[in-house]
XYZ file of C-alpha atoms in Angstrom:
504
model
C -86.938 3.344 -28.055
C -86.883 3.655 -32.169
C -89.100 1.202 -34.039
C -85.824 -0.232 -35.857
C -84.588 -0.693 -31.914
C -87.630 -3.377 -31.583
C -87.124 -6.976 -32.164
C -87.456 -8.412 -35.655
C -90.495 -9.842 -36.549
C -89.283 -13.285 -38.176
C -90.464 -13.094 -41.682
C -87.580 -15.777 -42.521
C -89.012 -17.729 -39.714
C -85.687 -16.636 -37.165
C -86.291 -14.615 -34.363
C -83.811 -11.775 -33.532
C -82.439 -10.511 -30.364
C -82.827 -7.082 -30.191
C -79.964 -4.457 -32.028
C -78.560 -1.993 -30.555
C -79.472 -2.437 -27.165
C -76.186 -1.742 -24.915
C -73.164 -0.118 -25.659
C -69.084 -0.797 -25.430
C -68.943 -0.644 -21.866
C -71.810 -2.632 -21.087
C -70.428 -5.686 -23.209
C -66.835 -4.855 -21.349
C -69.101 -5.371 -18.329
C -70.546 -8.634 -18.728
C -67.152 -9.954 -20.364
C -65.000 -9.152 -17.529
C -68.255 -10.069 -14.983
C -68.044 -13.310 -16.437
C -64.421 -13.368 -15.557
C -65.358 -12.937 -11.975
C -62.163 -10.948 -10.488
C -62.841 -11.194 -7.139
C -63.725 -15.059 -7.834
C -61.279 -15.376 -9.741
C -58.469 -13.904 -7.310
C -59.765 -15.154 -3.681
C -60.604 -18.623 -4.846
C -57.240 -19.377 -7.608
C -54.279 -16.921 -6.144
C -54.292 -18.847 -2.850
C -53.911 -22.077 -4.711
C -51.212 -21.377 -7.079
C -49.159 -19.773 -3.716
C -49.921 -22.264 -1.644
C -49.481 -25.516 -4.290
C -48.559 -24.094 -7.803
C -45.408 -22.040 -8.412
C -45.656 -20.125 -5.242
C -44.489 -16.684 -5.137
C -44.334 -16.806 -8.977
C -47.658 -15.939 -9.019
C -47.688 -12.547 -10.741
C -45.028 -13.670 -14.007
C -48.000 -16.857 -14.227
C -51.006 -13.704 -14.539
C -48.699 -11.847 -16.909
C -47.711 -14.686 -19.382
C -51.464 -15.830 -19.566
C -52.045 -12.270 -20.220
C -49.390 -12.260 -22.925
C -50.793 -15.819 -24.426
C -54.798 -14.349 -24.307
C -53.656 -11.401 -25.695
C -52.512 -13.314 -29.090
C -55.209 -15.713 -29.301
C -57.521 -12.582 -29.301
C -55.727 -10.766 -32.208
C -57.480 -13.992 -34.642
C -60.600 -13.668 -32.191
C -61.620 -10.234 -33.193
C -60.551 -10.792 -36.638
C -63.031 -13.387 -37.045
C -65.327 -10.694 -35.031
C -65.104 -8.051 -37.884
C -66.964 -10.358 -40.206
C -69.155 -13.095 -38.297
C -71.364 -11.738 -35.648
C -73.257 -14.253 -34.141
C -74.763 -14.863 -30.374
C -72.995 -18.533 -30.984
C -69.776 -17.452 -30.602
C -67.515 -19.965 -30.824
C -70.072 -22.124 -32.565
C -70.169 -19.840 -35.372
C -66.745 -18.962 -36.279
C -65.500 -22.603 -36.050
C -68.085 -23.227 -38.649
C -66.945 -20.837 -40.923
C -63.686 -21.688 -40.829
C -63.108 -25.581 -40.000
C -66.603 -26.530 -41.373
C -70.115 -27.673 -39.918
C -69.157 -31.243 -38.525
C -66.417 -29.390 -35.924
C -68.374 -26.524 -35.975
C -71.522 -28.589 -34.192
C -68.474 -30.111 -32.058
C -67.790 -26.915 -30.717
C -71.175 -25.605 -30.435
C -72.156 -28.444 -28.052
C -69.023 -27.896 -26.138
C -69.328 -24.775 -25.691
C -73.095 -24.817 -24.900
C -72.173 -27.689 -22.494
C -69.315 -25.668 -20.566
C -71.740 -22.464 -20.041
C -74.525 -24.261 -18.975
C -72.737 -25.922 -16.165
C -70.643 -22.845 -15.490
C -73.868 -20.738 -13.932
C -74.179 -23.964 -11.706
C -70.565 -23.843 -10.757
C -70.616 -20.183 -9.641
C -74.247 -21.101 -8.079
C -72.619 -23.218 -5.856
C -69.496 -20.884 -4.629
C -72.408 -18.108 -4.129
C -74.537 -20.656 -2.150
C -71.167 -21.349 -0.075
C -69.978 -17.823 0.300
C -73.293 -16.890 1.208
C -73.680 -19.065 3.895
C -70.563 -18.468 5.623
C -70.902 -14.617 5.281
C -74.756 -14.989 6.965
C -73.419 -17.057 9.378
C -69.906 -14.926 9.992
C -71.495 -11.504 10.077
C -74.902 -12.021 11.158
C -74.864 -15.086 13.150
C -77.540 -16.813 11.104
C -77.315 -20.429 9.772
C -79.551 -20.732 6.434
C -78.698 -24.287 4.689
C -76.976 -23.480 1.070
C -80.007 -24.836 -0.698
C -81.889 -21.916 -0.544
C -79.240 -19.460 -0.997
C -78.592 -21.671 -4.398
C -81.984 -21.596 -5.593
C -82.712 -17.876 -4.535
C -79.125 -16.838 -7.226
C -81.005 -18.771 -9.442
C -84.304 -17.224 -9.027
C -82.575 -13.984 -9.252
C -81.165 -14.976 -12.123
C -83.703 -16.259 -14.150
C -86.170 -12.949 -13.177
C -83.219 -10.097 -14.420
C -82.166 -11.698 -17.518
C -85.687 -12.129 -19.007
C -85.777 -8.060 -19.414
C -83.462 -5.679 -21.730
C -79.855 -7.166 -21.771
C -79.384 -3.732 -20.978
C -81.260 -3.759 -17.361
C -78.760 -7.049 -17.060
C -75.143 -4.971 -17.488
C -76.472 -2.178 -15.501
C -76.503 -4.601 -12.725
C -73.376 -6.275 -13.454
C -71.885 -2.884 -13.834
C -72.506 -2.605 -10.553
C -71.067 -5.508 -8.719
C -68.558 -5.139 -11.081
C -66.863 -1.762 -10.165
C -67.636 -2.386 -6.175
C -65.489 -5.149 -6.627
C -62.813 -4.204 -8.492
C -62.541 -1.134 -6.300
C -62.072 -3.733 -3.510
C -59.482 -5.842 -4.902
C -57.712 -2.595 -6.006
C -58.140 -0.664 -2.644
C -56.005 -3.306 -0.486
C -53.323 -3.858 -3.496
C -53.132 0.041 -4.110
C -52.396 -0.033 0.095
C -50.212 -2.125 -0.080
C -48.097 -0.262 -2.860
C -47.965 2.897 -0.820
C -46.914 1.110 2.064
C -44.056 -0.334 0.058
C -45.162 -3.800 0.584
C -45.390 -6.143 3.343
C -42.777 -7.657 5.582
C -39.875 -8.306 2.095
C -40.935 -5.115 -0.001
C -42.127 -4.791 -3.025
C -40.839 -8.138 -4.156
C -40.536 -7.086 -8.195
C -38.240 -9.899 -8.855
C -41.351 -11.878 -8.483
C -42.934 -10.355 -12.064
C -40.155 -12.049 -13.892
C -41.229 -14.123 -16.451
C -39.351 -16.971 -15.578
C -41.217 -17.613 -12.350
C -44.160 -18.497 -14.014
C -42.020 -21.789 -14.769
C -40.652 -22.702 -11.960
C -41.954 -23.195 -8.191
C -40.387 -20.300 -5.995
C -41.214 -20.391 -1.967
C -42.294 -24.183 -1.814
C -41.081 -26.992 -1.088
C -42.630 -29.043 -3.350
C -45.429 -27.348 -5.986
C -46.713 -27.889 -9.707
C -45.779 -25.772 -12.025
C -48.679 -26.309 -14.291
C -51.231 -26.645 -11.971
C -50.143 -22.955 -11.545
C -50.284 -22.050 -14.916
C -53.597 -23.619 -15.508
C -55.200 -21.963 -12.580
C -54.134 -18.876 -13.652
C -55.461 -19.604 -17.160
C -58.839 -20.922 -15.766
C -59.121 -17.058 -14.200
C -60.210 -15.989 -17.697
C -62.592 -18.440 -18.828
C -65.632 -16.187 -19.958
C -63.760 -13.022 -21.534
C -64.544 -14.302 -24.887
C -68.666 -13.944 -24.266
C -67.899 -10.377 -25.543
C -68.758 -12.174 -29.256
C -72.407 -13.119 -27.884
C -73.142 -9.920 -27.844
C -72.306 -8.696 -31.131
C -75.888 -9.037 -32.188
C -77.128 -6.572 -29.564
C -74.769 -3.995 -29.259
C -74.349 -0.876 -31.420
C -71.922 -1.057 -33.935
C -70.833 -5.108 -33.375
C -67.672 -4.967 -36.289
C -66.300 -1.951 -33.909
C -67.337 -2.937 -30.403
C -66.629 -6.706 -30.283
C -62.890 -6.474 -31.285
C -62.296 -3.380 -28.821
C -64.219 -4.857 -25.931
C -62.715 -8.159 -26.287
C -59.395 -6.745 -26.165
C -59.782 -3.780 -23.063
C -61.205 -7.132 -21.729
C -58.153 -9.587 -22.181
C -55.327 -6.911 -21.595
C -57.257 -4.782 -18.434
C -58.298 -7.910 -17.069
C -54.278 -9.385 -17.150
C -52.908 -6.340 -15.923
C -55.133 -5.667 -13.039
C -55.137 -9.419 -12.450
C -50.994 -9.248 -12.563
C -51.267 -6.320 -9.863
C -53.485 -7.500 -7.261
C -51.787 -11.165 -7.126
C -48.123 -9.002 -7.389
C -49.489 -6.872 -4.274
C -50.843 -9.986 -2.540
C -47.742 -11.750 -2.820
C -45.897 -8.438 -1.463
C -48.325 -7.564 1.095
C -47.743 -11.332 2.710
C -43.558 -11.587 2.130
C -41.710 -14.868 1.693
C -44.260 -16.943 3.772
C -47.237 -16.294 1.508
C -47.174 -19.723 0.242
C -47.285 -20.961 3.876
C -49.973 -18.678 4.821
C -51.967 -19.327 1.534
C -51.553 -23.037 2.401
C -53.104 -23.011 5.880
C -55.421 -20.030 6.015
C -56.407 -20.080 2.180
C -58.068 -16.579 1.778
C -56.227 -15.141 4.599
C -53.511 -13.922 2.279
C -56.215 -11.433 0.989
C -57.879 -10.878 4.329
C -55.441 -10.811 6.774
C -53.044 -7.961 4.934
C -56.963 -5.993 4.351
C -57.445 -6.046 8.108
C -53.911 -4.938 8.903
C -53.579 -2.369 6.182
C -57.153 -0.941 5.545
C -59.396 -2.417 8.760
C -60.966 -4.932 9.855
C -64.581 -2.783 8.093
C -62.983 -3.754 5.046
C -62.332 -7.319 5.380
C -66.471 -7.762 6.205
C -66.639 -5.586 2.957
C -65.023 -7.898 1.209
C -66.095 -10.844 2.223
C -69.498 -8.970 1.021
C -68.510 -8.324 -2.442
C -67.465 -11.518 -2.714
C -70.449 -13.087 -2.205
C -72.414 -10.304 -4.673
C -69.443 -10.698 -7.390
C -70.207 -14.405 -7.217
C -73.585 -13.735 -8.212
C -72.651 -11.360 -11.005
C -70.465 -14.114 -12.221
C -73.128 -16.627 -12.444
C -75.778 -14.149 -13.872
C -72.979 -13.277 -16.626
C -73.070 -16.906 -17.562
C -76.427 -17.469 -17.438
C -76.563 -14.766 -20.377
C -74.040 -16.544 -22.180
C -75.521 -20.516 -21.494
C -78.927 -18.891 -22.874
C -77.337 -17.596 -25.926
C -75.492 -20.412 -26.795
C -78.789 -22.159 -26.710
C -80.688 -19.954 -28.412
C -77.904 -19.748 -31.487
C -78.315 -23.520 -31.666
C -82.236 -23.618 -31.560
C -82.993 -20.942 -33.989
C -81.559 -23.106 -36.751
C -84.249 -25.661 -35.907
C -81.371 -28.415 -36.681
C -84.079 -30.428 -34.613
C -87.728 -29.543 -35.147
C -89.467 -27.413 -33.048
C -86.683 -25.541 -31.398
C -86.690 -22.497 -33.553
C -90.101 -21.760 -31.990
C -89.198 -22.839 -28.803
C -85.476 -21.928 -28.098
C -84.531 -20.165 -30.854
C -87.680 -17.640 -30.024
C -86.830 -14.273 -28.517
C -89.597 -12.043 -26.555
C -91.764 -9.823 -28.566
C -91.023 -6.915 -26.398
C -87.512 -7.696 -24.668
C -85.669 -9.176 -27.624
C -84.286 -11.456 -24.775
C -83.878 -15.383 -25.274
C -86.408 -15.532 -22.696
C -87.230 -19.669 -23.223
C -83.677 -20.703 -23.772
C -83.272 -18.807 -20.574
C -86.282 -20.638 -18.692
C -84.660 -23.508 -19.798
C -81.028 -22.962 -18.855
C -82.527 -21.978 -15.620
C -84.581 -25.587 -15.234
C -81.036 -27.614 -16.150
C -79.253 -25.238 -13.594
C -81.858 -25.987 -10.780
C -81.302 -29.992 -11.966
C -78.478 -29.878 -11.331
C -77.989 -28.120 -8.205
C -80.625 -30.577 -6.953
C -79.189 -33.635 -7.689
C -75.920 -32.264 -5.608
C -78.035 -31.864 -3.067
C -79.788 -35.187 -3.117
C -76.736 -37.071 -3.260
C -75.189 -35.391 0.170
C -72.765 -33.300 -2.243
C -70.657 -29.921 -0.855
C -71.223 -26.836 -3.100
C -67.989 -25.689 -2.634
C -66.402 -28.494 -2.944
C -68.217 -30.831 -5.811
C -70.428 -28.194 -7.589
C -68.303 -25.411 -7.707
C -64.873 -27.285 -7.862
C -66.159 -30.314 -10.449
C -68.485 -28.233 -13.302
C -65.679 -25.944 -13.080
C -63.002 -28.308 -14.219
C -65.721 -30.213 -16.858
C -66.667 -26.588 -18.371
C -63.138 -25.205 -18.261
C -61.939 -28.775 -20.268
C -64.592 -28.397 -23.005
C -63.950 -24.459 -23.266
C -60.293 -24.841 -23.560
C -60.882 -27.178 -25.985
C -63.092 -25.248 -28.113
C -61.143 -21.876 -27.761
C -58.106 -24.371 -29.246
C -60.279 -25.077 -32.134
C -61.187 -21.207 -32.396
C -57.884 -20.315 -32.840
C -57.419 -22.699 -35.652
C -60.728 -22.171 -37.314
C -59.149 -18.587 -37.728
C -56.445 -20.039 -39.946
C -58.968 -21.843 -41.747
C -61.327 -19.395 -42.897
C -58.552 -16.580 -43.843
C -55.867 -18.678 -45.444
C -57.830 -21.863 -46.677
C -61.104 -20.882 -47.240
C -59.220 -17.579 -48.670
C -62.345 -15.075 -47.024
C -61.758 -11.399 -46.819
C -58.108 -10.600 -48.071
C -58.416 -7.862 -47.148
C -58.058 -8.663 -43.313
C -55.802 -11.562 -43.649
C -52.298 -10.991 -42.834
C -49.450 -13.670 -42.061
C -49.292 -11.675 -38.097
C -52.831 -10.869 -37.097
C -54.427 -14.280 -39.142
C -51.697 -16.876 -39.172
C -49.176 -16.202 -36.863
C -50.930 -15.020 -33.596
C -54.042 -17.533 -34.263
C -51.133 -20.133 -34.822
C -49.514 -19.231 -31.619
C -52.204 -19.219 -29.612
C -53.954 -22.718 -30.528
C -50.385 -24.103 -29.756
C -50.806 -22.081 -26.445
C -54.010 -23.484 -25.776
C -53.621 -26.768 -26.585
C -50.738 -26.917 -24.376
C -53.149 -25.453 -21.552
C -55.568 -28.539 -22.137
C -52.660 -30.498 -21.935
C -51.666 -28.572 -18.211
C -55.800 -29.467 -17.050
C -55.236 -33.134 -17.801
C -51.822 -33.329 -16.010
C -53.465 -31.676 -13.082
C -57.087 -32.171 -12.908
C -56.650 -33.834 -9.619
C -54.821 -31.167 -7.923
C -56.948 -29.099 -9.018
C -60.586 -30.709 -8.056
C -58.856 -31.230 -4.734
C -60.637 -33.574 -2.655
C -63.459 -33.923 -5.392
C -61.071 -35.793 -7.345
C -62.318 -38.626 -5.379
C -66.140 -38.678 -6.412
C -67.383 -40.854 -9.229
C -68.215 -37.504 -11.140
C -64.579 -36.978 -11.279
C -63.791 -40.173 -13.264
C -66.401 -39.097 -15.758
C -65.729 -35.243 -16.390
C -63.233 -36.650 -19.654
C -65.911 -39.053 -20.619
C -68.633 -36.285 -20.672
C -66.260 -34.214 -22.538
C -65.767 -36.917 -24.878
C -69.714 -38.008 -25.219
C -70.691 -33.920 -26.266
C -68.062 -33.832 -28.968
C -69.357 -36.990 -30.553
C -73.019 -36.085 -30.298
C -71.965 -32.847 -32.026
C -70.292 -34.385 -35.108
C -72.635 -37.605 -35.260
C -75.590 -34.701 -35.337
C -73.847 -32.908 -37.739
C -72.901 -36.032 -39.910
C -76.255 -37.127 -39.870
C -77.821 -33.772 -41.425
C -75.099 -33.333 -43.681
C -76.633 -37.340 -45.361
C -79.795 -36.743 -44.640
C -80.676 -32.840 -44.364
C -78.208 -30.971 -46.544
C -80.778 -28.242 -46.613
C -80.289 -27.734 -42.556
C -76.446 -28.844 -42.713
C -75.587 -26.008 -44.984
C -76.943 -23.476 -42.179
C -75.271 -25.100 -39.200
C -73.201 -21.952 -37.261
C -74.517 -19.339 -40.096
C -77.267 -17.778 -38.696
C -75.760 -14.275 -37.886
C -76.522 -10.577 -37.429
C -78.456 -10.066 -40.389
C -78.564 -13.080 -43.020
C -77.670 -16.671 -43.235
C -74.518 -15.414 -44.424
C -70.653 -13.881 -42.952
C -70.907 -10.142 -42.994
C -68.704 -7.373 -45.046
């Protein structure tokens, strides 16, 4: 390791995380690990078969791939200019100002903080079952919970490096899962009905095919909801190698391979199960995953996957811990309340890693977890299911905002001409806040179907009233330094690579 490799000493008082400390593939890594796919397939597919659109469930994968794909032309726009580990938080404050800028920053802290719980609690679950299924032991969730977190907490305080090594991991083993069944599947020309193409058209993703009665968007939003993390590949601009090149390519191999390999495997599910995979999907949930993997590959692979589904849960939730610890280490290095650019906003002298924002993510996590546990709470069921649908709300909301912030700070704020255009600046970011807002619009219309049985815990009631309570503690924080601390308004969301200021 170089001296320049080291972290920054903070002569202007701002600790740095350290440059140039993983590569293109390692951000791809902990982008699409974040995305989960195995997650994200076992746990939404056999809900939007069994209750969305039904056999429409490839054309909903490939227009949310086509709808991600131009939200993320403005995304890495805004990437070639501002790289920050805030994200979000700091390209909404470039371009729609400090007061929605802090909005979005809480938000988005908010929804990654309780995302690493979330996933904590579908490992806890997944773990259990699997001990109990394939070893015949019964250990309560608790300690499976608090051992992810453990785990957690221990491999992020090193190297990010050391942290997408391991993701990289989990990551291909799973992926190589999903893909071995679906490439089966295509050999063997499909299940019972063939290859069922008609079911990529477009048109399906709007209309319920195979079901009696289904929701439309609760199928589109799950299938939406299957990408929440892809954009972390922005946190990460400050320690990878060449951010102004890496960010925009990563984030976009991330968005367009994770669409078309998430269009495939649900196409190949579908196929592999014939005209009754909604029924099947509806009674035996995973089964439409399992049951065509024992019948096609063998009955080996279905304990293999119900393996790497377990360790790609854990991935998941170590992928958001990175991002959660970020998010509060971009927010307490601008000391916007004293004390927390020494505390949060400090990075290790040695690791570059934001080792105390990560202690500290890892304390709320535990919390949180506990207070589950204390109140008789399922983890699939109420932590999983419930933080997902609060942190999907406020990152769907803020991801809206992104979209429009890129408008803002190409065509009103009039920054870099030389990057604006009226396609990649206007038009796609245009687009795709219209997209997303319509999204948010989807999660409100079916929050119940989609918390399931959770819908009827107190928690529930108050996921759009938590949502509600960050955003206005964001902007009355923001209005409040902006009267009475211009000095530490004026740097809200600009702390980036280098300098208090966007980059060339």
């Amino acid at each position: 390791m170089s001296i320049t490799d080291r972290p920054e000493a903070p002569a202007d008082g701002v600790h740095r995380l350290r440059k140039n400390a993983v590569g293109l593939m390692g951000v791809i890594f902990m982008a699409v690990a974040t995305a989960a796919p195995i997650t994200a397939m076992t746990g939404n597919v056999p809900i939007v078969v069994g209750f969305g659109n039904g056999l429409g469930v490839p054309a909903g994968y490939l227009v949310a791939t086509l709808v991600l794909t131009v939200f993320s032309v403005g995304y890495v726009a805004m990437a070639k200019h501002i790289t920050s580990a805030g994200a979000f938080y700091g390209y909404i404050s470039h371009g729609l100002g400090q007061v929605v800028g802090m909005v979005a920053g809480l938000l988005a802290t908010m929804a990654y903080v309780v995302f690493e719980a979330s996933i904590i609690g579908f490992f806890a679950y997944s773990a259990n079952d699997t001990f109990k299924s394939l070893a015949g032991v019964d250990v309560h969730w608790l300690w499976f919970a608090l051992l992810g977190l453990a785990l957690n907490a221990v491999l992020t305080y090193f190297d990010v490096n050391l942290t997408a090594k391991v993701l990289g991991v989990f990551l291909i083993t799973e992926i190589l899962m999903l893909g071995l069944t679906a490439t089966v599947t295509l050999l063997h020309g499909g299940g019972p009905d063939g290859l069922m193409a008609e079911t990529l058209n477009p048109a399906g993703a709007f209309t319920v095919t195979g079901l009696e009665t289904g929701a439309v968007g609760l199928g589109l939003f799950m299938c939406f909801w299957s990408w929440v993390g892809f954009e972390s590949t922005a946190m990460y601009g400050e320690e990878s190698r060449e951010p102004k090149k890496i960010i925009p390519i990563a984030t976009l191999v991330s968005v367009i391979g994770i669409g078309l390999f998430y269009t495939f495997v649900s196409w190949m599910t579908v196929a592999a199960n014939g005209v009754k995979a909604p029924q099947i999907a509806a009674e035996e949930f995973a089964g439409i995953f399992f049951n065509p993997t024992g019948e096609l590959v063998g009955e080996w692979a279905v304990d293999l996957f119900k393996v790497l589904i377990l360790t790609g849960s854990f991935a998941c939730s170590m992928a958001f811990h990175n991002c959660a610890s970020r998010y509060l280490y971009a927010i307490g290095r601008e000391d916007l309340i004293p004390g927390t650019r020494t505390t949060l906003g400090a990075t290790h002298p040695k690791h570059g890693s934001p080792h105390i924002a990560g202690a500290v993510q890892t304390a709320i996590s535990v919390v949180i977890v506990l207070a589950f546990f204390f109140a008789g709470m399922d983890p699939y069921l109420h932590i999983y299911t419930l933080l997902a649908v609060l942190g999907t709300l406020a990152i769907l909301i803020v991801q809206t905002l992104c979209s429009f912030s890129v408008i803002g700070y190409f065509h009103v704020r009039k920054k870099h001409p030389e990057t604006a255009s009226w396609w990649r600046t206007l038009l796609a970011p245009l687009a795709g806040g219209l997209a997303m807002a319509y999204v948010v619009l989807l999660l409100f219309q079916n929050q119940e179907a989609a918390a399931g049985d959770a819908s009827k815990s107190v928690f529930f009631t108050l996921i759009p009233w938590i949502v509600l309570g960050f955003a206005l503690l964001g902007a009355a924080l923001a209005l409040y330094l902006r009267a009475r601390r211009p000095e530490k308004y004026a740097i809200i969301g600009r702390i980036v690579l280098e300098e208090t200021v966007e980059r060339d």
